[in-house]
Amino acid sequence: MTFPMTPTITAFERSPDRGKGLARDMRVRWALEEAGQAYEVRLVSFSAMKEPAHRALHPFGQIPTYEEGDLVLFESGAIVFHVAQRHAGLLPGDANARARAITWMFAALNTVEPPILELQNARLLESDKPWSEQRLPLVEGRVRVRLGELSARLGRADWLDGGFSAGDLMMVAVLLRLKPSGMLDDYPNLFAYVARGEARPAYQRAFDAQRAVFTGKPPTGR
Ligand code: GTB
């Protein structure tokens, strides 16, 4: 199944991560690639994001957004959910399994991502504050609690609940934010889980496409 109109998403014109795939357009690209759905990308500068034209799409002046005909969406979770609902492969057909996969999407966004975000803010935005050094272990500890809990639940399984789903896509995308910090190395099953996500051909295509924005070279099409 494909959408009647090719959707357009927005992404950073110049991502601060320099093509590492850590911005939130990556999870949307990944979902679209898993779905086999062609899409277009409009690149937006930091200043254009705050202009009325972009705010009409995204009230908070951020990326990603998603346009498909008359439909305009923002929030990466809502966009991935929309794609997953409309295409086979990202959500199971069985109603209960589907509800559980959606639960994992929420868990990724609402339980696991917030402490990770807090840690990144503490490291990037608060390092010059006199209390930063004292606060950092606390914030790091909160991330470790979640990683420990998630690691215990995943155990030796490949994916969180049966086959790969949008829940895994979101969880891997969230955990990837920790990759540069090396924190995942202490949780071998989570490290392997993330690597499994990254190894998916759809992930690779999405990663190459967002990286091409930074390098200026077209994706290799692997
Ligand atoms: N809850 C929203 C969603 O899930 O879509 C959050 C959207 C959001 O935070 N967007 C960020 C943005 O537009 C980009 S992803 N920021 C610009 C602004 O607010 O003015 C966050 C992000 C940015 C950069 C990196 N990086 O460089 O590593 C990683 C993640």
Coordinates of N, CA and C and ligand atoms in Angstrom, one line a residue:
M1 N 0.9 -1.2 0.0 CA 0.0 0.0 0.0 C 0.9 1.3 0.0
T2 N 0.6 2.2 -0.8 CA 1.3 3.5 -0.8 C 0.3 4.6 -0.6
F3 N 0.8 5.7 0.0 CA -0.1 6.9 0.1 C -0.5 7.4 -1.3
P4 N -1.7 7.9 -1.5 CA -2.1 8.4 -2.8 C -1.2 9.6 -3.2
M5 N -0.7 10.4 -2.2 CA 0.2 11.5 -2.6 C 1.5 11.2 -1.9
T6 N 2.6 11.5 -2.6 CA 3.9 11.3 -1.9 C 4.0 12.3 -0.8
P7 N 4.2 11.8 0.5 CA 4.4 12.7 1.6 C 5.7 13.5 1.5
T8 N 5.7 14.7 2.2 CA 6.9 15.5 2.3 C 7.1 15.7 3.8
I9 N 8.4 15.4 4.2 CA 8.8 15.7 5.6 C 9.7 16.8 5.6
T10 N 9.9 17.4 6.8 CA 11.0 18.4 6.9 C 12.1 17.9 7.8
A11 N 13.3 18.4 7.5 CA 14.5 18.0 8.2 C 15.4 19.2 8.3
F12 N 16.4 19.2 9.2 CA 17.4 20.3 9.3 C 18.1 20.5 8.0
E13 N 18.2 21.8 7.7 CA 19.1 22.1 6.5 C 20.6 21.8 6.9
R14 N 20.9 22.1 8.2 CA 22.2 21.8 8.7 C 22.1 21.2 10.1
S15 N 22.1 19.9 10.2 CA 21.8 19.2 11.5 C 23.1 19.4 12.4
P16 N 22.9 19.8 13.6 CA 24.0 19.9 14.5 C 24.8 18.6 14.7
D17 N 24.2 17.5 14.4 CA 24.9 16.2 14.6 C 25.8 15.9 13.4
R18 N 25.8 16.7 12.4 CA 26.6 16.6 11.2 C 26.4 15.2 10.6
G19 N 25.2 14.8 10.4 CA 24.9 13.6 9.7 C 24.9 12.3 10.5
K20 N 24.9 12.4 11.8 CA 25.0 11.1 12.6 C 23.6 10.5 12.7
G21 N 22.6 11.1 12.2 CA 21.2 10.5 12.2 C 20.6 10.6 13.6
L22 N 20.9 11.6 14.4 CA 20.3 11.7 15.7 C 19.1 12.6 15.8
A23 N 18.9 13.4 14.8 CA 17.7 14.3 14.8 C 16.5 13.5 14.5
R24 N 15.3 14.0 14.8 CA 14.1 13.2 14.8 C 13.5 13.0 13.5
D25 N 14.1 13.6 12.4 CA 13.6 13.2 11.1 C 14.0 11.8 10.8
M26 N 15.1 11.3 11.4 CA 15.6 10.0 11.1 C 14.6 8.9 11.4
R27 N 13.9 9.0 12.5 CA 12.9 7.9 12.8 C 11.7 7.9 11.8
V28 N 11.4 9.1 11.3 CA 10.3 9.2 10.3 C 10.8 8.6 9.0
R29 N 12.0 9.0 8.6 CA 12.6 8.5 7.4 C 12.6 6.9 7.5
W30 N 13.1 6.4 8.6 CA 13.2 5.0 8.8 C 11.8 4.3 8.7
A31 N 10.8 4.9 9.3 CA 9.5 4.3 9.2 C 9.0 4.3 7.7
L32 N 9.2 5.4 7.0 CA 8.8 5.4 5.6 C 9.6 4.4 4.8
E33 N 10.9 4.2 5.1 CA 11.7 3.2 4.4 C 11.2 1.8 4.7
E34 N 10.9 1.5 6.0 CA 10.3 0.2 6.3 C 9.0 0.0 5.6
A35 N 8.2 1.0 5.4 CA 6.9 0.9 4.7 C 7.1 0.8 3.2
G36 N 8.2 1.1 2.7 CA 8.4 1.1 1.2 C 7.7 2.3 0.6
Q37 N 7.6 3.4 1.4 CA 6.8 4.6 0.9 C 7.8 5.6 0.5
A38 N 7.7 6.1 -0.8 CA 8.6 7.1 -1.3 C 8.2 8.4 -0.6
Y39 N 9.1 9.3 -0.4 CA 8.8 10.6 0.3 C 9.8 11.7 -0.2
E40 N 9.4 12.9 0.0 CA 10.2 14.0 -0.3 C 10.6 14.7 1.0
V41 N 11.7 15.4 0.9 CA 12.2 16.1 2.1 C 12.4 17.6 1.8
R42 N 11.9 18.4 2.6 CA 12.2 19.9 2.5 C 13.1 20.2 3.7
L43 N 14.2 20.8 3.3 CA 15.2 21.2 4.4 C 14.9 22.6 4.9
V44 N 15.0 22.7 6.2 CA 14.6 24.0 6.8 C 15.8 24.5 7.7
S45 N 16.0 25.8 7.6 CA 17.1 26.4 8.4 C 16.5 26.7 9.8
F46 N 17.4 26.9 10.7 CA 16.9 27.2 12.1 C 16.0 28.5 12.1
S47 N 16.4 29.5 11.3 CA 15.5 30.7 11.3 C 14.2 30.4 10.6
A48 N 14.2 29.7 9.5 CA 13.0 29.5 8.8 C 12.0 28.7 9.6
M49 N 12.5 27.8 10.5 CA 11.7 27.0 11.4 C 10.8 27.9 12.3
K50 N 11.2 29.1 12.6 CA 10.5 30.0 13.5 C 9.6 31.0 12.8
E51 N 9.6 30.9 11.4 CA 8.8 31.8 10.6 C 7.4 31.3 10.6
P52 N 6.4 32.2 10.3 CA 5.0 31.8 10.3 C 4.7 30.6 9.4
A53 N 5.4 30.6 8.2 CA 5.0 29.5 7.2 C 5.3 28.2 7.8
H54 N 6.4 28.0 8.6 CA 6.7 26.7 9.1 C 5.9 26.5 10.4
R55 N 5.7 27.6 11.1 CA 4.8 27.4 12.4 C 3.4 27.0 12.0
A56 N 3.0 27.3 10.8 CA 1.6 26.9 10.4 C 1.6 25.3 10.4
L57 N 2.7 24.7 10.1 CA 2.8 23.3 10.1 C 3.2 22.7 11.4
H58 N 4.0 23.4 12.2 CA 4.5 23.0 13.4 C 4.4 24.1 14.5
P59 N 3.5 24.0 15.4 CA 3.2 25.1 16.3 C 4.5 25.5 17.1
F60 N 5.4 24.5 17.3 CA 6.5 24.8 18.2 C 7.8 25.1 17.4
G61 N 7.6 25.3 16.0 CA 8.7 25.7 15.2 C 9.9 24.7 15.2
Q62 N 9.6 23.4 15.0 CA 10.6 22.4 15.0 C 10.5 21.5 13.7
I63 N 11.4 20.6 13.6 CA 11.3 19.5 12.6 C 11.2 18.2 13.5
P64 N 10.6 17.1 13.0 CA 10.1 17.0 11.6 C 8.6 17.4 11.6
T65 N 8.2 17.7 10.3 CA 6.7 17.8 10.0 C 6.5 16.8 8.9
Y66 N 5.2 16.6 8.6 CA 4.8 15.6 7.6 C 3.6 16.2 6.9
E67 N 3.7 16.3 5.6 CA 2.5 16.8 4.8 C 2.2 15.7 3.7
E68 N 0.9 15.4 3.7 CA 0.4 14.4 2.7 C -1.0 14.9 2.3
G69 N -1.0 15.5 1.1 CA -2.2 16.1 0.6 C -2.6 17.2 1.6
D70 N -3.9 17.1 2.1 CA -4.4 18.1 3.1 C -3.9 17.8 4.5
L71 N -3.3 16.7 4.7 CA -3.0 16.3 6.1 C -1.6 16.9 6.5
V72 N -1.6 17.6 7.6 CA -0.3 18.1 8.1 C -0.1 17.5 9.5
L73 N 1.0 16.9 9.8 CA 1.3 16.3 11.1 C 2.6 16.9 11.6
F74 N 2.7 16.9 12.9 CA 4.0 17.2 13.6 C 4.1 16.2 14.7
E75 N 5.2 16.1 15.4 CA 5.6 15.1 16.5 C 6.0 13.8 15.8
S76 N 7.2 13.5 16.0 CA 7.7 12.3 15.3 C 6.9 11.0 15.7
G77 N 6.5 10.9 16.9 CA 5.7 9.8 17.3 C 4.4 9.6 16.5
A78 N 3.7 10.8 16.4 CA 2.4 10.8 15.7 C 2.7 10.4 14.2
I79 N 3.8 10.9 13.7 CA 4.0 10.7 12.2 C 4.4 9.2 12.0
V80 N 5.2 8.7 12.9 CA 5.6 7.2 12.7 C 4.3 6.4 12.9
F81 N 3.5 6.7 13.9 CA 2.3 6.0 14.1 C 1.4 6.0 12.9
H82 N 1.2 7.2 12.3 CA 0.4 7.4 11.1 C 0.9 6.4 10.0
V83 N 2.2 6.5 9.7 CA 2.8 5.6 8.7 C 2.6 4.2 9.0
A84 N 2.8 3.8 10.3 CA 2.7 2.4 10.7 C 1.2 1.9 10.6
Q85 N 0.3 2.8 10.8 CA -1.1 2.4 10.7 C -1.6 2.2 9.3
R86 N -0.9 2.9 8.4 CA -1.4 2.9 7.0 C -0.6 1.9 6.1
H87 N 0.4 1.3 6.6 CA 1.2 0.4 5.9 C 1.4 -0.9 6.6
A88 N 1.5 -2.0 5.9 CA 1.8 -3.3 6.5 C 3.3 -3.3 7.0
G89 N 3.5 -4.1 8.0 CA 4.9 -4.4 8.4 C 5.4 -3.7 9.7
L90 N 4.7 -2.6 10.1 CA 5.3 -1.9 11.3 C 4.4 -2.2 12.5
L91 N 3.2 -2.6 12.3 CA 2.3 -3.0 13.5 C 1.7 -4.3 13.2
P92 N 1.6 -5.2 14.2 CA 1.0 -6.5 13.9 C -0.4 -6.4 13.6
G93 N -1.0 -7.4 12.9 CA -2.4 -7.5 12.6 C -3.2 -7.8 13.8
D94 N -2.7 -8.7 14.7 CA -3.5 -9.1 15.9 C -3.7 -7.9 16.8
A95 N -5.0 -7.7 17.2 CA -5.3 -6.4 17.9 C -4.5 -6.2 19.2
N96 N -4.3 -7.3 20.0 CA -3.6 -7.2 21.2 C -2.1 -6.9 21.0
A97 N -1.6 -7.6 20.0 CA -0.2 -7.4 19.7 C 0.1 -6.0 19.2
R98 N -0.9 -5.5 18.4 CA -0.8 -4.2 17.9 C -0.8 -3.1 19.1
A99 N -1.7 -3.4 20.0 CA -1.8 -2.5 21.2 C -0.5 -2.5 22.0
R100 N 0.1 -3.7 22.1 CA 1.4 -3.8 22.8 C 2.5 -3.0 22.1
A101 N 2.5 -3.2 20.8 CA 3.5 -2.5 20.0 C 3.4 -0.9 20.1
I102 N 2.1 -0.5 20.1 CA 1.9 0.9 20.3 C 2.3 1.4 21.7
T103 N 2.1 0.5 22.7 CA 2.5 0.8 24.1 C 4.1 1.0 24.1
W104 N 4.8 0.2 23.3 CA 6.3 0.3 23.3 C 6.7 1.6 22.7
M105 N 5.9 2.1 21.7 CA 6.2 3.4 21.1 C 6.0 4.5 22.1
F106 N 5.0 4.4 22.9 CA 4.8 5.4 24.0 C 5.9 5.3 25.0
A107 N 6.2 4.1 25.4 CA 7.3 3.9 26.4 C 8.6 4.5 25.9
A108 N 8.9 4.3 24.6 CA 10.1 4.9 24.1 C 10.1 6.4 24.3
L109 N 9.0 7.0 23.9 CA 8.9 8.5 23.8 C 8.6 9.1 25.2
N110 N 7.9 8.4 26.0 CA 7.4 9.0 27.3 C 8.1 8.5 28.5
T111 N 8.8 7.4 28.4 CA 9.5 6.9 29.6 C 11.0 6.8 29.4
V112 N 11.4 6.4 28.3 CA 12.9 6.2 28.1 C 13.5 7.5 27.5
E113 N 12.9 8.2 26.6 CA 13.5 9.3 26.0 C 13.7 10.5 27.0
P114 N 12.7 10.8 27.8 CA 12.9 12.0 28.7 C 14.1 12.0 29.5
P115 N 14.5 10.9 30.2 CA 15.8 11.1 31.0 C 17.0 11.2 30.1
I116 N 16.9 10.6 28.9 CA 18.1 10.7 27.9 C 18.2 12.2 27.5
L117 N 17.1 12.8 27.2 CA 17.0 14.2 26.8 C 17.6 15.1 27.9
E118 N 17.2 14.7 29.1 CA 17.6 15.5 30.3 C 19.1 15.4 30.4
L119 N 19.6 14.2 30.2 CA 21.1 14.1 30.3 C 21.8 14.9 29.2
Q120 N 21.2 14.8 28.0 CA 21.9 15.6 26.9 C 21.8 17.1 27.2
N121 N 20.7 17.5 27.7 CA 20.6 19.0 28.1 C 21.6 19.3 29.2
A122 N 21.7 18.4 30.1 CA 22.6 18.7 31.2 C 24.1 18.8 30.7
R123 N 24.4 17.9 29.8 CA 25.8 17.9 29.3 C 26.0 19.1 28.3
L124 N 25.1 19.4 27.5 CA 25.3 20.4 26.4 C 25.0 21.8 26.9
L125 N 23.9 21.9 27.7 CA 23.4 23.3 27.9 C 23.8 23.8 29.3
E126 N 24.1 22.8 30.2 CA 24.3 23.3 31.6 C 25.7 23.1 32.1
S127 N 26.6 22.7 31.2 CA 28.0 22.4 31.7 C 28.7 23.5 32.3
D128 N 28.3 24.8 32.0 CA 29.0 25.9 32.6 C 28.4 26.4 33.9
K129 N 27.3 25.7 34.4 CA 26.7 26.1 35.6 C 27.5 25.6 36.8
P130 N 27.5 26.3 37.9 CA 28.4 25.9 39.0 C 27.9 24.5 39.6
W131 N 26.6 24.2 39.5 CA 26.1 23.0 40.1 C 26.1 21.8 39.1
S132 N 26.6 22.0 37.9 CA 26.5 21.0 36.8 C 27.2 19.7 37.2
E133 N 28.4 19.8 37.7 CA 29.2 18.6 38.1 C 28.5 17.8 39.1
Q134 N 27.8 18.4 40.1 CA 27.1 17.7 41.1 C 25.8 17.0 40.6
R135 N 25.2 17.7 39.6 CA 23.9 17.2 39.2 C 24.0 16.1 38.2
L136 N 25.1 16.1 37.4 CA 25.3 15.1 36.3 C 25.1 13.7 36.7
P137 N 25.8 13.2 37.8 CA 25.6 11.8 38.2 C 24.2 11.4 38.5
L138 N 23.4 12.4 39.0 CA 22.0 12.2 39.3 C 21.2 11.9 38.0
V139 N 21.5 12.7 37.0 CA 20.8 12.6 35.8 C 21.2 11.3 35.0
E140 N 22.5 11.1 35.1 CA 23.0 9.8 34.5 C 22.4 8.6 35.1
G141 N 22.3 8.7 36.5 CA 21.7 7.6 37.2 C 20.3 7.3 36.8
R142 N 19.5 8.3 36.4 CA 18.1 8.1 36.0 C 18.1 7.4 34.7
V143 N 19.1 7.7 33.8 CA 19.1 7.0 32.5 C 19.5 5.6 32.8
R144 N 20.4 5.3 33.7 CA 20.9 3.9 33.9 C 19.7 3.1 34.5
V145 N 18.9 3.7 35.3 CA 17.7 3.0 35.9 C 16.9 2.5 34.7
R146 N 16.6 3.4 33.8 CA 15.7 3.0 32.7 C 16.4 1.9 31.8
L147 N 17.7 2.1 31.5 CA 18.4 1.1 30.7 C 18.4 -0.3 31.4
G148 N 18.6 -0.3 32.7 CA 18.6 -1.5 33.4 C 17.3 -2.2 33.3
E149 N 16.2 -1.5 33.4 CA 14.9 -2.0 33.4 C 14.5 -2.5 32.0
L150 N 14.9 -1.7 31.0 CA 14.7 -2.2 29.6 C 15.5 -3.4 29.3
S151 N 16.7 -3.4 29.7 CA 17.6 -4.5 29.4 C 17.0 -5.8 30.1
A152 N 16.5 -5.7 31.3 CA 15.9 -6.8 32.0 C 14.7 -7.3 31.2
R153 N 13.9 -6.4 30.7 CA 12.7 -6.9 29.9 C 13.0 -7.5 28.6
L154 N 14.0 -6.9 27.9 CA 14.4 -7.4 26.6 C 15.0 -8.8 26.7
G155 N 15.8 -9.0 27.8 CA 16.5 -10.3 28.0 C 17.2 -10.7 26.8
R156 N 17.0 -12.0 26.3 CA 17.7 -12.5 25.2 C 16.9 -12.4 23.9
A157 N 15.8 -11.7 23.9 CA 14.9 -11.6 22.7 C 15.6 -10.6 21.7
D158 N 15.2 -10.8 20.5 CA 15.7 -9.9 19.4 C 14.9 -8.6 19.5
W159 N 13.6 -8.6 19.7 CA 12.8 -7.4 19.7 C 11.9 -7.4 20.9
L160 N 11.3 -6.3 21.2 CA 10.6 -6.2 22.5 C 9.3 -7.1 22.6
D161 N 8.6 -7.3 21.6 CA 7.4 -8.1 21.7 C 7.2 -8.9 20.4
G162 N 7.9 -10.0 20.2 CA 7.7 -10.8 19.0 C 8.6 -10.2 17.9
G163 N 7.9 -10.0 16.7 CA 8.7 -9.5 15.6 C 8.9 -8.0 15.7
F164 N 9.8 -7.5 14.8 CA 10.1 -6.1 14.8 C 8.9 -5.3 14.5
S165 N 8.7 -4.2 15.3 CA 7.5 -3.3 15.1 C 7.9 -1.9 15.2
A166 N 6.9 -1.0 15.0 CA 7.1 0.4 15.2 C 7.6 0.7 16.7
G167 N 7.2 -0.2 17.6 CA 7.7 0.0 19.0 C 9.2 -0.1 19.0
D168 N 9.8 -1.1 18.3 CA 11.2 -1.3 18.3 C 11.9 -0.1 17.6
L169 N 11.2 0.3 16.4 CA 11.8 1.4 15.7 C 12.0 2.6 16.6
M170 N 11.0 2.9 17.3 CA 11.0 4.1 18.2 C 12.0 3.9 19.3
M171 N 12.0 2.7 19.9 CA 13.0 2.5 21.0 C 14.4 2.5 20.5
V172 N 14.7 1.9 19.4 CA 16.1 1.9 18.9 C 16.5 3.4 18.6
A173 N 15.5 4.1 17.9 CA 15.8 5.5 17.6 C 16.2 6.3 18.8
V174 N 15.4 6.1 19.9 CA 15.7 6.8 21.2 C 17.0 6.4 21.8
L175 N 17.3 5.1 21.8 CA 18.5 4.6 22.4 C 19.7 5.1 21.6
L176 N 19.6 5.2 20.3 CA 20.7 5.7 19.5 C 21.2 7.0 20.0
R177 N 20.4 7.8 20.6 CA 20.9 9.1 21.1 C 22.0 8.9 22.1
L178 N 22.0 7.7 22.7 CA 23.1 7.5 23.8 C 24.4 6.9 23.2
K179 N 24.3 6.5 21.9 CA 25.5 5.9 21.3 C 26.8 6.7 21.5
P180 N 26.7 7.9 21.1 CA 28.0 8.7 21.2 C 28.6 8.7 22.7
S181 N 27.7 8.6 23.7 CA 28.2 8.7 25.1 C 28.9 7.4 25.5
G182 N 28.7 6.3 24.8 CA 29.2 5.0 25.2 C 28.4 4.3 26.3
M183 N 27.4 4.9 26.8 CA 26.6 4.3 27.9 C 26.0 3.0 27.6
L184 N 25.7 2.8 26.3 CA 25.0 1.5 26.0 C 26.0 0.3 26.1
D185 N 27.3 0.6 26.1 CA 28.2 -0.5 26.2 C 28.1 -1.3 27.4
D186 N 27.5 -0.7 28.5 CA 27.3 -1.4 29.7 C 26.1 -2.4 29.7
Y187 N 25.4 -2.3 28.7 CA 24.1 -3.2 28.6 C 24.2 -4.0 27.2
P188 N 25.0 -5.1 27.2 CA 25.2 -5.8 26.0 C 24.0 -6.1 25.2
N189 N 22.9 -6.5 25.9 CA 21.7 -6.9 25.1 C 21.1 -5.7 24.4
L190 N 21.2 -4.5 25.1 CA 20.6 -3.3 24.5 C 21.5 -2.8 23.3
F191 N 22.8 -3.0 23.5 CA 23.8 -2.6 22.5 C 23.5 -3.4 21.2
A192 N 23.3 -4.8 21.4 CA 23.0 -5.6 20.3 C 21.7 -5.3 19.7
Y193 N 20.7 -5.0 20.5 CA 19.4 -4.6 20.0 C 19.4 -3.4 19.1
V194 N 20.2 -2.4 19.5 CA 20.3 -1.2 18.7 C 21.1 -1.5 17.4
A195 N 22.1 -2.4 17.5 CA 22.9 -2.8 16.3 C 21.9 -3.5 15.3
R196 N 21.0 -4.3 15.9 CA 20.1 -5.1 15.1 C 19.2 -4.1 14.3
G197 N 18.7 -3.1 15.0 CA 17.9 -2.0 14.3 C 18.7 -1.3 13.2
E198 N 19.9 -1.0 13.6 CA 20.8 -0.2 12.6 C 21.1 -1.1 11.4
A199 N 21.1 -2.4 11.6 CA 21.5 -3.3 10.4 C 20.3 -3.5 9.5
R200 N 19.1 -3.0 9.8 CA 18.0 -3.2 8.9 C 18.2 -2.4 7.6
P201 N 18.0 -3.0 6.5 CA 18.2 -2.2 5.2 C 17.4 -0.9 5.2
A202 N 16.2 -0.9 5.8 CA 15.4 0.3 5.8 C 16.1 1.4 6.6
Y203 N 16.7 1.0 7.7 CA 17.5 2.0 8.6 C 18.6 2.5 7.8
Q204 N 19.3 1.6 7.1 CA 20.5 2.0 6.3 C 20.2 3.0 5.3
R205 N 19.1 2.8 4.6 CA 18.7 3.7 3.5 C 18.3 5.1 4.1
A206 N 17.6 5.1 5.2 CA 17.2 6.3 5.9 C 18.5 7.1 6.4
F207 N 19.4 6.3 6.9 CA 20.6 6.9 7.5 C 21.4 7.6 6.3
D208 N 21.6 6.8 5.2 CA 22.3 7.3 4.1 C 21.7 8.6 3.6
A209 N 20.3 8.6 3.5 CA 19.6 9.8 2.9 C 19.8 11.0 3.8
Q210 N 19.8 10.9 5.1 CA 19.9 12.0 6.0 C 21.4 12.5 6.0
R211 N 22.3 11.5 5.9 CA 23.7 11.8 5.9 C 24.1 12.6 4.6
A212 N 23.4 12.2 3.5 CA 23.7 12.9 2.2 C 23.4 14.4 2.3
V213 N 22.5 14.8 3.2 CA 22.2 16.2 3.4 C 23.4 16.9 3.9
F214 N 24.2 16.2 4.8 CA 25.3 16.8 5.4 C 26.5 16.8 4.4
T215 N 26.7 15.6 3.8 CA 27.9 15.5 2.9 C 27.7 16.2 1.6
G216 N 26.5 16.4 1.2 CA 26.2 16.9 -0.1 C 26.3 15.9 -1.2
K217 N 26.7 14.6 -0.9 CA 26.8 13.6 -1.9 C 25.5 12.8 -1.9
P218 N 25.1 12.4 -3.1 CA 23.8 11.6 -3.1 C 24.0 10.2 -2.4
P219 N 22.9 9.7 -1.7 CA 23.1 8.4 -1.0 C 23.5 7.3 -2.0
T220 N 24.2 6.3 -1.4 CA 24.8 5.2 -2.3 C 23.7 4.3 -2.8
G221 N 22.6 4.3 -2.1 CA 21.5 3.4 -2.6 C 21.7 1.9 -2.2
R222 N 22.4 1.7 -1.1 CA 22.6 0.3 -0.7 C 21.3 -0.4 -0.1
Ligands
GTB1 N1 8.6 16.0 20.4 C1 9.0 16.5 19.1 C2 9.1 15.3 18.1 O1 9.3 14.1 18.6 O2 8.9 15.5 16.9 C3 10.4 17.1 19.3 C4 10.9 17.7 18.0 C5 12.3 18.3 18.2 O3 12.9 18.4 19.3 N2 12.9 18.8 17.1 C6 14.2 19.3 17.1 C7 14.2 20.7 16.5 O4 13.5 21.0 15.6 C8 15.1 18.5 16.2 S1 15.3 16.8 16.8 N3 15.0 21.6 17.2 C9 15.1 23.0 16.7 C10 14.4 23.9 17.7 O5 13.7 23.5 18.6 O6 14.6 25.1 17.4 C11 16.3 17.1 18.3 C12 17.7 17.0 18.1 C13 18.4 18.0 17.6 C14 19.8 17.9 17.3 C15 20.4 16.6 17.6 N4 21.8 16.5 17.4 O7 22.4 17.3 16.8 O8 22.4 15.5 17.8 C16 19.7 15.6 18.1 C17 18.3 15.7 18.3

